[in-house]
Amino acid sequence: MLLESAPMDASALLAPLNPRQREAVTLPAGHALVLAGAGSGKTRVLVHRLAWLLQSGEASPFGIMAVTFTNKAAAEMRERTERMLATPVRGMWIGTFHGLAHRFLRTHWQDAGLPEGFQILDSEDQLRTVRRVIRGLELDEARWPPKQAQWFINGCKDEGRRPADLGTPEGDPWQGGMARIYGVYEETCQRGGMVDFAELLLRAYETLRDNAGLLEHFRRRFGHILVDEFQDTNAIQYAWLRLLAGDGGRLFMVGDDDQSIYGWRGARIENIQRYPEDFSDVRVIRLEQNYRSSANILDAANTLIAHNQGRLGKNLWTEGRRGEPVHLYAAFNDIDEARFVVGRIAKWVEDGGRRDDCAILYRVSAQSRIMEEALLQQGMPYRVYGGLRFYERAEIKDALAYLRLVANRDDDTAFERVVNTPVRGIGARTVDTLREAARGGGVSLWRAAARLVADGALGARAQGAVRGFLELVEGMAGRYLEMPLAEQVDNVVRDARLREHYDKEPGEKAQSRKENLDELVTAAREFHQAPGDGNEAEMGELDAFLAHAALESGEGQAEVGQDSVSLMTLHGAKGLEFPVVFMCGLEEGLFPHQNALDEAGGPEEERRLCYVGITRARERLFLSYAESRRLHGQELHQQPSRFLRELPREVLEEVRLGGTVSRPVAASAFAAADGEYRLGQHVRHPKFGEGVVINCDGEGAHARVQVNFDREGAKWLVAAYARLQAT
Ligand code: ATP
Ligand code: MG
């Protein structure tokens, strides 16, 4: 669509939209909420709104901020807008919350109380730092596991809470320990000029809040703020939006409560409900026509999500074809499942389809391995999104850590990472001594090391080794000053002797690591800084590249242009669409995931995730489960997922090897799991009337069922006395 090269007039901008969408796009300046189900064109409306604002002169690129969920979506939005308007748009703030907060902090680092060259800690760096803090405090890692502490810290930041806000929780030693860890962690980061992901958001928020002049400036600047996937904003993101909007800014929010899938990471679905209350005059527009999926796929999605309570309620319909049935495959085990999936993709390609059309979606990333093996066996190109990302690989992180030290000697995480990589005789004991000195003096590891060397306070061997390391990095810093970025990267790999270091690893691994290092040089060469405003301090090329490496989520990693199958988690698939979708591992305990089953609201969030998965498919949807599966080194035998039972039977068709038989799925797949009542079964109660069974619990005389009655809402009934009739 929209490939015109001449600037569009307004009618061309509105032509590819339905009347409701047009209404949303052309709303007069004010607050708006577009609340609509999957595939109804929310993202399309957002992009057209942006172009509309620019084209009608309502706003200049300077006056717009647009928030999307991934960097890829941001790049697409910019590109589509530029194509529609046939002119480059400079100065516009389009990006993810993290990307925009980062951009803000880079420009206003002084107001934010950060060093100019502050570094971003990704999640693995953060975990390492937290672990170091816990050890430093001599706390028991079994009681305060680093991972949980990291979770605790991020949870606090997402809610806007600093260590000082936690008070002294007396009588709760666990909480007290966590609070101490958070406090020391924060000091460590501040000292080293390190900022984790959650900190980006919180710091940006606080900086604006506490800085009247700055706030005034940005409020005046951004007359329009547009947000996609609003249902997944967390407390601090929403607070930031409110602050920025103030009394004058207009918020254009687009979202779907049924697709809120990041509750476990602090997203607040309530924000959608709060927004019209927090701002007066929010125009709410609902879109109901789905343009993405065939009618069968849409029916499956609608019926499934109807099992959730407290929805804002939406009606999705399509003019599209009924299409193929939704295919269900009961695999013997996970290997069989993978073979089935790859076989179907091969067939699709044989029939003239593209591999790009196909996506394999799964609940946990560990499921990708078996799929990858099956794909490799078939020699079928694929790309894993959000797996171990390029920039998270050990060799890449080593090279980047040297560069980070070059940029900022106080970066403790980088220091620890490479002080003895490659091995240079700086043992764990020496590093402990450095840590103690750093803690004692309240300085970074680098400074502590420099002081110890100057004072001759280390043993002779360690003294030489540490001095060697310090000189190596100082030497790099001196020489790299005037070099272009790609040369710096090339040199750092050579100067640090990383290739030689990895050469010592056996076999294939070493080769692939060296290739990755070469790839890093290429990435640096191709790196272009995001266009600035001309109005802001541009950050140095190296800083920009390092920030990019930390924020980049591997979205553009594989060879560009190669026709390949996409693999990703269901969470990673949000907002995307594919003609052919495989949703794998539909087993109780895996999907819905066991962790979620144990949590309040968990099963419903899993159901929304399933809804997201189903609605990614345009033409063909395959669901599969395996009767046994090896995962995390364990052999599992799980029941088919409850979500399968919640789908309408009419649209399902079970795939049997050797041919396809259309028959009621219930009999074969679910017999074992069914109690007296089936989930999704329509029943009538003498007093409450008609309803749908949405939950079963217990057995025999203790069996209870929950029925969602059309008139009375959800009720729990004792099955033996309920006098329910099947309808
Ligand atoms: P999700 O909830 O999954 O993010 P969405 O509501 O953002 O979905 P879009 O991705 O914007 O939906 O649109 C879904 C598909 O429908 C896209 O392929 C889009 O191009 C197409 N589409 C949207 N509106 C129209 C329309 N009026 N006419 C034709 N196609 C449309
Ligand atoms: Mg969308």
Coordinates of N, CA, C and O and ligand atoms in Angstrom, one line a residue, residues 1 15-18 21 36-45 80 228-229 254 256 259 287 289-292 574-577 615-616 618, ligand 1:
M1 N 0.8 -1.2 0.0 CA 0.0 0.0 0.0 C 0.9 1.3 0.0 O 2.0 1.2 0.3
A15 N -8.4 7.5 2.4 CA -9.1 6.5 1.6 C -8.9 5.0 2.1 O -9.9 4.3 2.2
P16 N -7.7 4.6 2.5 CA -7.6 3.2 2.9 C -8.2 2.9 4.3 O -7.7 2.0 5.0
L17 N -9.1 3.7 4.8 CA -9.6 3.5 6.2 C -11.1 3.4 6.1 O -11.8 3.9 5.2
N18 N -11.7 2.7 7.1 CA -13.1 2.6 7.2 C -13.6 3.8 8.0 O -12.8 4.6 8.6
Q21 N -12.4 4.3 11.5 CA -11.0 4.6 11.5 C -10.7 6.1 11.1 O -9.9 6.8 11.7
A36 N -9.8 -1.3 20.9 CA -10.3 -2.2 19.9 C -9.6 -3.5 19.9 O -8.4 -3.6 20.3
G37 N -10.2 -4.5 19.4 CA -9.6 -5.9 19.4 C -8.5 -6.0 18.4 O -8.2 -5.1 17.6
A38 N -7.9 -7.2 18.4 CA -6.8 -7.5 17.5 C -7.1 -7.4 16.1 O -8.2 -7.8 15.6
G39 N -6.2 -6.8 15.3 CA -6.3 -6.8 13.9 C -7.4 -5.9 13.3 O -7.8 -5.9 12.2
S40 N -7.8 -4.9 14.2 CA -8.9 -4.0 13.7 C -8.3 -2.7 13.2 O -9.0 -1.8 12.8
G41 N -7.0 -2.7 13.1 CA -6.4 -1.5 12.5 C -5.9 -0.4 13.4 O -5.8 0.8 13.0
K42 N -5.7 -0.7 14.7 CA -5.3 0.3 15.7 C -4.0 0.9 15.3 O -3.8 2.1 15.3
T43 N -3.0 0.0 14.9 CA -1.7 0.6 14.6 C -1.8 1.4 13.3 O -1.2 2.4 13.1
R44 N -2.6 0.9 12.4 CA -2.8 1.6 11.1 C -3.4 3.0 11.4 O -2.9 4.0 10.9
V45 N -4.4 3.1 12.3 CA -5.0 4.3 12.7 C -3.9 5.3 13.3 O -3.8 6.5 13.0
R80 N 6.8 4.6 7.2 CA 5.4 4.8 6.6 C 5.0 6.2 6.5 O 4.4 6.6 5.5
D228 N 1.0 3.4 21.2 CA 0.4 2.1 20.7 C 0.6 1.1 21.8 O 1.4 1.3 22.7
E229 N -0.3 0.1 21.8 CA -0.2 -1.0 22.8 C -0.3 -0.4 24.3 O 0.4 -0.8 25.2
V254 N -3.9 4.0 22.0 CA -4.4 2.9 21.2 C -4.2 1.6 21.9 O -3.0 1.4 22.3
D256 N -5.8 -2.5 23.6 CA -6.8 -3.6 23.6 C -6.6 -4.3 25.0 O -5.6 -4.9 25.2
Q259 N -5.4 -7.8 25.2 CA -4.0 -8.2 24.8 C -3.0 -7.7 25.8 O -1.8 -7.6 25.5
L287 N -13.2 0.2 17.4 CA -13.2 -0.4 16.1 C -13.6 -1.8 16.2 O -13.2 -2.5 17.1
Q289 N -14.3 -4.0 13.2 CA -14.0 -4.8 12.0 C -12.6 -5.3 12.0 O -11.7 -4.5 12.1
N290 N -12.4 -6.6 11.9 CA -11.1 -7.2 11.8 C -10.7 -7.4 10.4 O -11.5 -7.9 9.6
Y291 N -9.5 -7.0 10.0 CA -9.1 -7.1 8.6 C -8.0 -8.1 8.5 O -7.5 -8.3 7.4
R292 N -7.7 -8.8 9.6 CA -6.5 -9.6 9.5 C -6.8 -11.1 9.2 O -6.3 -11.7 8.4
K574 N 3.6 -9.9 19.7 CA 2.5 -8.9 19.8 C 2.6 -7.9 18.7 O 3.7 -7.4 18.3
G575 N 1.5 -7.5 18.1 CA 1.4 -6.5 17.1 C 1.8 -7.0 15.7 O 1.5 -6.3 14.7
L576 N 2.3 -8.2 15.6 CA 2.7 -8.7 14.3 C 1.6 -9.6 13.6 O 0.7 -10.0 14.3
E577 N 1.8 -9.9 12.4 CA 0.8 -10.8 11.7 C 1.5 -11.6 10.7 O 2.5 -11.2 10.1
T615 N -4.7 -14.5 17.2 CA -5.0 -13.4 16.3 C -3.8 -12.9 15.5 O -3.9 -11.9 14.8
R616 N -2.6 -13.6 15.6 CA -1.5 -13.2 14.7 C -1.7 -13.8 13.3 O -1.1 -13.5 12.4
R618 N -3.3 -15.0 9.8 CA -4.2 -14.4 8.8 C -5.0 -15.5 8.1 O -6.2 -15.4 8.0
Ligands
ATP1 P1 -3.0 -5.7 16.9 O1 -4.1 -5.6 18.0 O2 -2.6 -7.1 16.7 O3 -1.9 -4.8 17.2 P2 -4.1 -3.7 15.2 O4 -5.4 -3.4 15.7 O5 -3.0 -2.8 15.5 O6 -3.7 -5.2 15.6 P3 -3.3 -3.4 12.4 O7 -2.0 -4.2 12.6 O8 -3.2 -2.0 12.4 O9 -4.3 -3.9 13.6 O10 -4.1 -4.0 11.2 C1 -4.3 -5.4 11.0 C2 -4.3 -5.6 9.5 O11 -5.5 -5.1 8.9 C3 -3.1 -5.0 8.8 O12 -2.7 -5.9 7.8 C4 -3.7 -3.8 8.2 O13 -3.0 -3.3 7.1 C5 -5.1 -4.2 7.8 N1 -6.1 -3.1 7.8 C6 -6.4 -2.3 8.9 N2 -7.4 -1.4 8.5 C7 -7.7 -1.7 7.3 C8 -8.7 -1.2 6.3 N3 -9.5 -0.2 6.7 N4 -8.8 -1.7 5.1 C9 -8.0 -2.8 4.8 N5 -7.0 -3.3 5.6 C10 -6.9 -2.8 6.8

